[in-house]
PDB file of N, CA and C in Angstrom:
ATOM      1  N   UNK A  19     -55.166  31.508 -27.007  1.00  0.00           N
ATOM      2  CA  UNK A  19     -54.129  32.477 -27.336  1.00  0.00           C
ATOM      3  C   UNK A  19     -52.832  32.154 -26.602  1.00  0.00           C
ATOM      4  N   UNK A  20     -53.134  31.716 -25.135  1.00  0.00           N
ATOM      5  CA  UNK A  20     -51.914  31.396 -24.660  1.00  0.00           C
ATOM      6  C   UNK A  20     -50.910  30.261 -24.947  1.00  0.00           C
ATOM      7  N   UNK A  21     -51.650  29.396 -25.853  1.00  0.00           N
ATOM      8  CA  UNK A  21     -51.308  28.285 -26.421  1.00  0.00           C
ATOM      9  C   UNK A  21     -50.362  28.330 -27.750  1.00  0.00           C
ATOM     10  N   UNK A  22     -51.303  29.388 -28.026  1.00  0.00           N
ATOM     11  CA  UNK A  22     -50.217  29.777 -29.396  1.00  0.00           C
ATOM     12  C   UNK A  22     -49.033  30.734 -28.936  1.00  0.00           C
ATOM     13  N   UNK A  23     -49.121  31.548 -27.924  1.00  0.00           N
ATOM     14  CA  UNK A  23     -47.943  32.080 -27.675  1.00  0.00           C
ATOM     15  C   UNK A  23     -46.849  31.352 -27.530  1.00  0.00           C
ATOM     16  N   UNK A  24     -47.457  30.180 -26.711  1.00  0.00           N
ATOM     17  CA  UNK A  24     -46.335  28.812 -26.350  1.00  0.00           C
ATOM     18  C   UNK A  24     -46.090  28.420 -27.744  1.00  0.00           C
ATOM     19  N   UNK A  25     -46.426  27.944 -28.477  1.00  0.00           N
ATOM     20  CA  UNK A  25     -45.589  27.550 -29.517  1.00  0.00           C
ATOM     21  C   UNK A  25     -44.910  28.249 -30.469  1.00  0.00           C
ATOM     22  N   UNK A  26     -45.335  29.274 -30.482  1.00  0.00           N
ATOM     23  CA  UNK A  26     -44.239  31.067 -31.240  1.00  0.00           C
ATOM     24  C   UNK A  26     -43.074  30.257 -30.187  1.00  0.00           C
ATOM     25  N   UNK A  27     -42.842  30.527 -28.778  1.00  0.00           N
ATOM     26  CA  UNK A  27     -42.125  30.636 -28.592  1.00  0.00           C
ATOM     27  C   UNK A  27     -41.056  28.712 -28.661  1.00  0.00           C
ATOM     28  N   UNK A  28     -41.848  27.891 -29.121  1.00  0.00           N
ATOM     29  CA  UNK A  28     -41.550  26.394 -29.220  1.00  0.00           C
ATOM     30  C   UNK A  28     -40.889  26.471 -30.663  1.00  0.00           C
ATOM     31  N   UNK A  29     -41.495  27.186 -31.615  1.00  0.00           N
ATOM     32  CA  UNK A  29     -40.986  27.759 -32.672  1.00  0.00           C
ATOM     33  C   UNK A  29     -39.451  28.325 -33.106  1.00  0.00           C
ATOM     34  N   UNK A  30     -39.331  29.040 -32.180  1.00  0.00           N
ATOM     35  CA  UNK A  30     -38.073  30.262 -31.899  1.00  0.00           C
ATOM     36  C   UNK A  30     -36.913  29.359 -31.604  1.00  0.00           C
ATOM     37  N   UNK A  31     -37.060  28.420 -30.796  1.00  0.00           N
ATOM     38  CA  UNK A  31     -36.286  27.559 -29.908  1.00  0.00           C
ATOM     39  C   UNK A  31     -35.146  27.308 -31.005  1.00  0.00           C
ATOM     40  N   UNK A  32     -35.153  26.484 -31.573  1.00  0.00           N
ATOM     41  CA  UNK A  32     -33.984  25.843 -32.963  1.00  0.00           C
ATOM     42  C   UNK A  32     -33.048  27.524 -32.937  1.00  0.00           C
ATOM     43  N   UNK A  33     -33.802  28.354 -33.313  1.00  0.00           N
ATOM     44  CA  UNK A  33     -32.845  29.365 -33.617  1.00  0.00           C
ATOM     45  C   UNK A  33     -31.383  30.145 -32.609  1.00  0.00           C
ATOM     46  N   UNK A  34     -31.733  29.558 -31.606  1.00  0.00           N
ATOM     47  CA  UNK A  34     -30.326  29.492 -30.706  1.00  0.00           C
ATOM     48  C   UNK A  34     -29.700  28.143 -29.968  1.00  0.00           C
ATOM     49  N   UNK A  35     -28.414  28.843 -29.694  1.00  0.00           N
ATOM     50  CA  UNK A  35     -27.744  27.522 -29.593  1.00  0.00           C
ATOM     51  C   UNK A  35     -28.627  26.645 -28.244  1.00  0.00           C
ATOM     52  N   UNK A  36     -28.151  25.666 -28.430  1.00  0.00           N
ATOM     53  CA  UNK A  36     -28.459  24.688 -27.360  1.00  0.00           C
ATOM     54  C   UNK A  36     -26.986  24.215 -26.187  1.00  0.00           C
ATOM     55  N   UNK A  37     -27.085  23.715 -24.927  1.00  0.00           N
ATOM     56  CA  UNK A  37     -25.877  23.419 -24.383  1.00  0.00           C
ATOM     57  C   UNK A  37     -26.121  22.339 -23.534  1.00  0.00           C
ATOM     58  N   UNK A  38     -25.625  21.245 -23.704  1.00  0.00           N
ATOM     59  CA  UNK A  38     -26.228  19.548 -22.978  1.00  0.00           C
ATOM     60  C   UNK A  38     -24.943  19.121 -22.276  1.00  0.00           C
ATOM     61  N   UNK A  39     -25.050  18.771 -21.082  1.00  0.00           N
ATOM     62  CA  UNK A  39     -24.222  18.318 -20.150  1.00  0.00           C
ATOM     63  C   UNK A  39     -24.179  16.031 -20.259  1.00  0.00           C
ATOM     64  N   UNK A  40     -23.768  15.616 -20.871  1.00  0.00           N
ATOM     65  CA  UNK A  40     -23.576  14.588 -20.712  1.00  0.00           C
ATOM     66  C   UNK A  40     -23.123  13.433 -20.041  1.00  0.00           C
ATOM     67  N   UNK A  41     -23.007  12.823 -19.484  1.00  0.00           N
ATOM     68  CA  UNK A  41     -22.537  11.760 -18.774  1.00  0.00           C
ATOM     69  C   UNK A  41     -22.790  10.368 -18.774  1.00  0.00           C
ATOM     70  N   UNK A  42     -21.549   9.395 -18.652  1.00  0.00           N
ATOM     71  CA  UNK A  42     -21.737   7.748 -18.889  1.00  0.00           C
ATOM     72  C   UNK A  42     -20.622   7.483 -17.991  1.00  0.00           C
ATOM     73  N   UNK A  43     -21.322   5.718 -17.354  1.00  0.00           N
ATOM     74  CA  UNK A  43     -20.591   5.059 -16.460  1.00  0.00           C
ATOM     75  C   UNK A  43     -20.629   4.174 -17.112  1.00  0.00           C
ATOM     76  N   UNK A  44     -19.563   2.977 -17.546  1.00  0.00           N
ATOM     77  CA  UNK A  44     -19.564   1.632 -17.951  1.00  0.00           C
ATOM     78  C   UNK A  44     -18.906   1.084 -16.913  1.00  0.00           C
ATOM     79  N   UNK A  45     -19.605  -0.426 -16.824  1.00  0.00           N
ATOM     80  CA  UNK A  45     -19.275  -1.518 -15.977  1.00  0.00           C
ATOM     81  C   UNK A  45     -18.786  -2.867 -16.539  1.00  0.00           C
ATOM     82  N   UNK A  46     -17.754  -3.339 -17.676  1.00  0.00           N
ATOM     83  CA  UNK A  46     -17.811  -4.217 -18.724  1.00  0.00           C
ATOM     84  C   UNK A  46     -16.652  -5.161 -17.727  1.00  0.00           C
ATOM     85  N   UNK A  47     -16.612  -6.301 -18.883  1.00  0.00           N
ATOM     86  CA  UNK A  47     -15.957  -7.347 -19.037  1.00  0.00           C
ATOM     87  C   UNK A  47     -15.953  -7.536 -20.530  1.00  0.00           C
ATOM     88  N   UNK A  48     -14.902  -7.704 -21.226  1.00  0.00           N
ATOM     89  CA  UNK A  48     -13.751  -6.606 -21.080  1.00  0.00           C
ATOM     90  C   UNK A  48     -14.246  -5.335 -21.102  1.00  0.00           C
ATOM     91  N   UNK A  49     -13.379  -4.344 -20.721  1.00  0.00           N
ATOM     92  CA  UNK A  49     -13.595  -2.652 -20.968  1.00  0.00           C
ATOM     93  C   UNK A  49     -13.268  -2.281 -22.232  1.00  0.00           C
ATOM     94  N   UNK A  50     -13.897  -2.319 -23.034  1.00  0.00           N
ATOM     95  CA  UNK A  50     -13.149  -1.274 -24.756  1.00  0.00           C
ATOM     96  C   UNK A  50     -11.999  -0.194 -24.270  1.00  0.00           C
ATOM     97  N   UNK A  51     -12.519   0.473 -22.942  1.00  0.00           N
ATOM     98  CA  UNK A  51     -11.575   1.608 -23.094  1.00  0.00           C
ATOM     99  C   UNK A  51     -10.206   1.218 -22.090  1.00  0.00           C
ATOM    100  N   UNK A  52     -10.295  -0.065 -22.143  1.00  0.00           N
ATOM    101  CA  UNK A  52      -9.172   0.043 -21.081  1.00  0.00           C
ATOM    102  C   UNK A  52      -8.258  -0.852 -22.097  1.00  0.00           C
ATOM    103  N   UNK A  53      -6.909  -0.402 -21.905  1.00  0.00           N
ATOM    104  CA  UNK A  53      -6.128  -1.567 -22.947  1.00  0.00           C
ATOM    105  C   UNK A  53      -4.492  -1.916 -22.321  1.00  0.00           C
ATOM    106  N   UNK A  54      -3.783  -3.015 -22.727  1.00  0.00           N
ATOM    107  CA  UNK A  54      -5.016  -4.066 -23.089  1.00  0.00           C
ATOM    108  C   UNK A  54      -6.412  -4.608 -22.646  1.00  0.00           C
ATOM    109  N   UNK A  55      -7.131  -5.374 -23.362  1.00  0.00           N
ATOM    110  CA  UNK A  55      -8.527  -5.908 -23.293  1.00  0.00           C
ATOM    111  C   UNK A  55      -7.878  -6.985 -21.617  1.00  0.00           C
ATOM    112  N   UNK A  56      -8.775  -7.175 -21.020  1.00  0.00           N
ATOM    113  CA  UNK A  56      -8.376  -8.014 -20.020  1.00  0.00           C
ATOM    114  C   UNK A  56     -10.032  -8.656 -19.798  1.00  0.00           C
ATOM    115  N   UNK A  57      -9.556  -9.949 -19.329  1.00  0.00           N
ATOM    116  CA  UNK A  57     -11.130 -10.646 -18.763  1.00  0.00           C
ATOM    117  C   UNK A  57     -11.397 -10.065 -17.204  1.00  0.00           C
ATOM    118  N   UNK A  58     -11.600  -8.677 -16.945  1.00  0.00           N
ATOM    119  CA  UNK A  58     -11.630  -8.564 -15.908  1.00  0.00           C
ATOM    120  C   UNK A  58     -12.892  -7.192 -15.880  1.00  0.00           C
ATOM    121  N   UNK A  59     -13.988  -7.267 -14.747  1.00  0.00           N
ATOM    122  CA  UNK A  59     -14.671  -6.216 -15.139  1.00  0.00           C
ATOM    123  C   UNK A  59     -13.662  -4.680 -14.583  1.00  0.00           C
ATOM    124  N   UNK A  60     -13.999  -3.649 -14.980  1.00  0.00           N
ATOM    125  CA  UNK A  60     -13.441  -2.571 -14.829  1.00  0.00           C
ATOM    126  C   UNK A  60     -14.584  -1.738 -15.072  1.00  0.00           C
ATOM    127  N   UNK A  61     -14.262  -0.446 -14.259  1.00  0.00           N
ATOM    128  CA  UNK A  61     -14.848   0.842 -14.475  1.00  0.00           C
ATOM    129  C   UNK A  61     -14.741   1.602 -15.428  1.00  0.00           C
ATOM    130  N   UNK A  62     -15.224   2.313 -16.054  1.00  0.00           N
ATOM    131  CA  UNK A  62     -14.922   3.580 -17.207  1.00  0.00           C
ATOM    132  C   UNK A  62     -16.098   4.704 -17.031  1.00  0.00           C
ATOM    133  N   UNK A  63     -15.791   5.984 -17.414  1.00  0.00           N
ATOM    134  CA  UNK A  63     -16.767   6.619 -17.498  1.00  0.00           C
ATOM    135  C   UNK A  63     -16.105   8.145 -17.971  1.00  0.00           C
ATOM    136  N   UNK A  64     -17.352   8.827 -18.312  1.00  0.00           N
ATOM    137  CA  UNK A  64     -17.053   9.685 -19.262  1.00  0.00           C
ATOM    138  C   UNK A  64     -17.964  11.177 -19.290  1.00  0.00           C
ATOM    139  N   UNK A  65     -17.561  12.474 -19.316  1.00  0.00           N
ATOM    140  CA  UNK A  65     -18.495  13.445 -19.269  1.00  0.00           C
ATOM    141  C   UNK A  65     -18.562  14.747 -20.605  1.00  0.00           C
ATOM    142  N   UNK A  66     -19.371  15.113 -20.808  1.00  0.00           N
ATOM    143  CA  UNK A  66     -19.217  15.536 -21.779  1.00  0.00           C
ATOM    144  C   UNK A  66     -19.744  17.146 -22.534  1.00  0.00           C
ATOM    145  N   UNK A  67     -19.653  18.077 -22.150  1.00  0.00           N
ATOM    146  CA  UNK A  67     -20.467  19.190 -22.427  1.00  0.00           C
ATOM    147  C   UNK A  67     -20.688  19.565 -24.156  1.00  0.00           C
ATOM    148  N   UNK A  68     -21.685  19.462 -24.607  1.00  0.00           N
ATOM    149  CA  UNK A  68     -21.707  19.678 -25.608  1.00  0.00           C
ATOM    150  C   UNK A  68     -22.742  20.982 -26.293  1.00  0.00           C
ATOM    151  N   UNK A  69     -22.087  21.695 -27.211  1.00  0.00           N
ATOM    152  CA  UNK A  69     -22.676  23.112 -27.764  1.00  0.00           C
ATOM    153  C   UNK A  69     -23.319  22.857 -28.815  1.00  0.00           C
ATOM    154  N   UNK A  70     -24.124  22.927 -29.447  1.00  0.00           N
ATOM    155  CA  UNK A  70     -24.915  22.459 -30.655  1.00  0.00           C
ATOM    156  C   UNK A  70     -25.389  23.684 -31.169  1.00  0.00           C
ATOM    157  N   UNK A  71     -25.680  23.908 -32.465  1.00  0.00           N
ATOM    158  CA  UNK A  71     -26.779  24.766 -33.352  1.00  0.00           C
ATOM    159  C   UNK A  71     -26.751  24.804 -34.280  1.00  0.00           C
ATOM    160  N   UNK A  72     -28.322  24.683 -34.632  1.00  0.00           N
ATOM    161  CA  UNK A  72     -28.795  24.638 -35.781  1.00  0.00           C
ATOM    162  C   UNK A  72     -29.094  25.752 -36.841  1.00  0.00           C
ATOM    163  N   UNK A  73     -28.343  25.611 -37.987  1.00  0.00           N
ATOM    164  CA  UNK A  73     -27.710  26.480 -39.113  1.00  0.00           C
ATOM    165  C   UNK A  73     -29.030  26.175 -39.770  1.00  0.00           C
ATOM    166  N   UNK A  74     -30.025  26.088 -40.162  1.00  0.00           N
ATOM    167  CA  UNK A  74     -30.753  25.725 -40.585  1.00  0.00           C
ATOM    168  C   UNK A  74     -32.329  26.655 -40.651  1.00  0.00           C
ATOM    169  N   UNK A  75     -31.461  28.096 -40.140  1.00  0.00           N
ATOM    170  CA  UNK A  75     -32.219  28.937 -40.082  1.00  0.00           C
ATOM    171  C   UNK A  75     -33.801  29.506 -40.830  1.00  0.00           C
ATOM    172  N   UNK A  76     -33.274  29.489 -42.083  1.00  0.00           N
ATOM    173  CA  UNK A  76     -34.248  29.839 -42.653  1.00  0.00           C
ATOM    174  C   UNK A  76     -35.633  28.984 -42.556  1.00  0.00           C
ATOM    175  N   UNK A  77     -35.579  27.998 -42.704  1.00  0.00           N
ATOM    176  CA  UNK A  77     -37.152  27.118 -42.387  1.00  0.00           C
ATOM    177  C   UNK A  77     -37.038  27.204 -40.628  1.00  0.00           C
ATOM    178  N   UNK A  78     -36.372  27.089 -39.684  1.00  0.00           N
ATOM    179  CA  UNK A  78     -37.078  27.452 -38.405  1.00  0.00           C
ATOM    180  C   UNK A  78     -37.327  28.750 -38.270  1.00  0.00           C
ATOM    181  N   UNK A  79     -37.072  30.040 -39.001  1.00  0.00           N
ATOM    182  CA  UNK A  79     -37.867  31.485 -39.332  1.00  0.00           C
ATOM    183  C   UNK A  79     -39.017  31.077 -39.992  1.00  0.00           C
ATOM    184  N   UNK A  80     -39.286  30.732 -40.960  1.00  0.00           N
ATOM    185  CA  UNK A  80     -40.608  30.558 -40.678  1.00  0.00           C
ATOM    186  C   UNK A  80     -41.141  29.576 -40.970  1.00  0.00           C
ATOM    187  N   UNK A  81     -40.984  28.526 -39.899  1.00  0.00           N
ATOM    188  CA  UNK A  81     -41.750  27.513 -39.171  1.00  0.00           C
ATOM    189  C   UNK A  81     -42.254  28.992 -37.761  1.00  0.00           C
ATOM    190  N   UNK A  82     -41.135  29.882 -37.134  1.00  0.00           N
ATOM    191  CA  UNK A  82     -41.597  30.430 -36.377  1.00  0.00           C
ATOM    192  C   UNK A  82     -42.780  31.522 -36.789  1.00  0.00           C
ATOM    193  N   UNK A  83     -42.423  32.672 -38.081  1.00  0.00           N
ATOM    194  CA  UNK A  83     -43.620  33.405 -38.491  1.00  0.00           C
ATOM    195  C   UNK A  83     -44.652  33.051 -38.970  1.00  0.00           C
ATOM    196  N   UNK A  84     -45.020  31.724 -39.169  1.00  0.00           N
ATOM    197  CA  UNK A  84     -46.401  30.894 -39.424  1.00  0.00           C
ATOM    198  C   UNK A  84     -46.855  30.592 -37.733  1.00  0.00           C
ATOM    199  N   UNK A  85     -46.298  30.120 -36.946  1.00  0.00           N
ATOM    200  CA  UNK A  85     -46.621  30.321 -35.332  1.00  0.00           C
ATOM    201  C   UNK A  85     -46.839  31.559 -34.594  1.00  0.00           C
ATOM    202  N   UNK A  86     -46.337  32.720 -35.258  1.00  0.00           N
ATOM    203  CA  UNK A  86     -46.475  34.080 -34.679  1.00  0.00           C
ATOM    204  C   UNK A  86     -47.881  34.591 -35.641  1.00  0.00           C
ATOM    205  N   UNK A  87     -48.382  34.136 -36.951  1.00  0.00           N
ATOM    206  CA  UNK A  87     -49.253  33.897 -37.518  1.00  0.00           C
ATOM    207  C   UNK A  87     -50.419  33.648 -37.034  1.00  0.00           C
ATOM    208  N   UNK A  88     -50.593  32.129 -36.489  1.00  0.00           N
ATOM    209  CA  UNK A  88     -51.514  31.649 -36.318  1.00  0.00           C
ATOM    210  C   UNK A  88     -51.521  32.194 -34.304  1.00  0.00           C
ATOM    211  N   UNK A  89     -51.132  32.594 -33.982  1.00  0.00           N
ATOM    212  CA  UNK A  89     -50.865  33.133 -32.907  1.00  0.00           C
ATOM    213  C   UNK A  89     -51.832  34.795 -32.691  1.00  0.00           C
ATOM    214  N   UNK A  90     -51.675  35.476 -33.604  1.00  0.00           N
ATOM    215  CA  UNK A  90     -52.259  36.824 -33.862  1.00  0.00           C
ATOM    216  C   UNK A  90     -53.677  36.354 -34.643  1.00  0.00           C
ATOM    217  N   UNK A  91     -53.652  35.585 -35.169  1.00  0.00           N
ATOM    218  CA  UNK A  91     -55.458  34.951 -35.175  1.00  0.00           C
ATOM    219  C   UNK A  91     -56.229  34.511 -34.392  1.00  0.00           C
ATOM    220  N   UNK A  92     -55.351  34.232 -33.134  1.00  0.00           N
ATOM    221  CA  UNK A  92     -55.767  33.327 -32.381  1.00  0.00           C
ATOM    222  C   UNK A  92     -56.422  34.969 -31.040  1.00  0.00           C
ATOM    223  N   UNK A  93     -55.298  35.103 -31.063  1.00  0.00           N
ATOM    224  CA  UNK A  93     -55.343  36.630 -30.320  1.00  0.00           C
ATOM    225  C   UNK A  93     -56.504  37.388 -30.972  1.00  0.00           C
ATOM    226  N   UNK A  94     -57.173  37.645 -32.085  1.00  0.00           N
ATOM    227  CA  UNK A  94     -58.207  38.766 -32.732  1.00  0.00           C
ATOM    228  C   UNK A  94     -59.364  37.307 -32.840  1.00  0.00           C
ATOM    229  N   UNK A  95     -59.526  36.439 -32.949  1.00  0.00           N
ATOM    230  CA  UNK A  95     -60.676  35.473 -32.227  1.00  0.00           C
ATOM    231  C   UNK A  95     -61.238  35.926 -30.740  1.00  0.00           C
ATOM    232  N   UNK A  96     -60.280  35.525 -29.970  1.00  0.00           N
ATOM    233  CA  UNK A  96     -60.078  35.692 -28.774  1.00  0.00           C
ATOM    234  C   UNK A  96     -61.082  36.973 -28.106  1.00  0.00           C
ATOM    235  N   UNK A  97     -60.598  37.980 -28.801  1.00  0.00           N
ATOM    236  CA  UNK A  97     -60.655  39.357 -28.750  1.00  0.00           C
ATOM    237  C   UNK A  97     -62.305  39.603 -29.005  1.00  0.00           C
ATOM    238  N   UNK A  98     -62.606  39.111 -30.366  1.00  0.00           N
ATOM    239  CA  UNK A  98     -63.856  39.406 -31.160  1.00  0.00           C
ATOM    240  C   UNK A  98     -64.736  38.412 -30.045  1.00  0.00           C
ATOM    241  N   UNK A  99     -64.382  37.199 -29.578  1.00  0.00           N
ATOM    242  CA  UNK A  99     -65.305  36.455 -28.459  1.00  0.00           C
ATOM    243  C   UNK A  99     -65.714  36.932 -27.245  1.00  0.00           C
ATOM    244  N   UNK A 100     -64.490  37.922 -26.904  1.00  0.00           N
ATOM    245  CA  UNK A 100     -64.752  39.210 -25.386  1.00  0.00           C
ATOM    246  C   UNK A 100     -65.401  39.978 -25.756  1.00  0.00           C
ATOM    247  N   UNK A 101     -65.759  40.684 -27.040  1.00  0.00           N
ATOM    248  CA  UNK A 101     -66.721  41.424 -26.714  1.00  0.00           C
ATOM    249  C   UNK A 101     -68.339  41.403 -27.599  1.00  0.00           C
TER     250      UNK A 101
END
């Protein structure tokens, strides 16, 4: 049962936003970001916060009420095995 609770709630997840902190160091010869191009190595680097979400609601609703589903079966198994 507790297993399926975890995935109801693995389920749910898509339906709000997400927020990812990014970051990159380059060490090149040449640098793309440096201009002009030079034969010389250089530093670059870059950070990036990014907001994401997925509009795509309706199939992660129920991808989630088939997990809240099999979740409440899992729970009245469970139940009927205790006593």
């Amino acid at each position: 049962a507790d297993a399926a609770s975890a995935r109801v709630r693995a389920a749910a997840a898509p339906l709000w936003p997400q927020l990812a902190l990014r970051a990159g160091v380059a060490y090149e010869q040449p640098n793309a970001r440096h201009f002009p191009p030079e034969q010389t190595f250089d530093t670059s680097w870059d950070v990036s916060l990014v907001l994401s979400w997925n509009l795509d609601a309706g199939v992660t609703y129920h991808t989630m009420r088939a997990a809240e589903l099999d979740a409440t079966v899992a729970r009245r198994a469970q139940r009927e095995l205790d006593e």
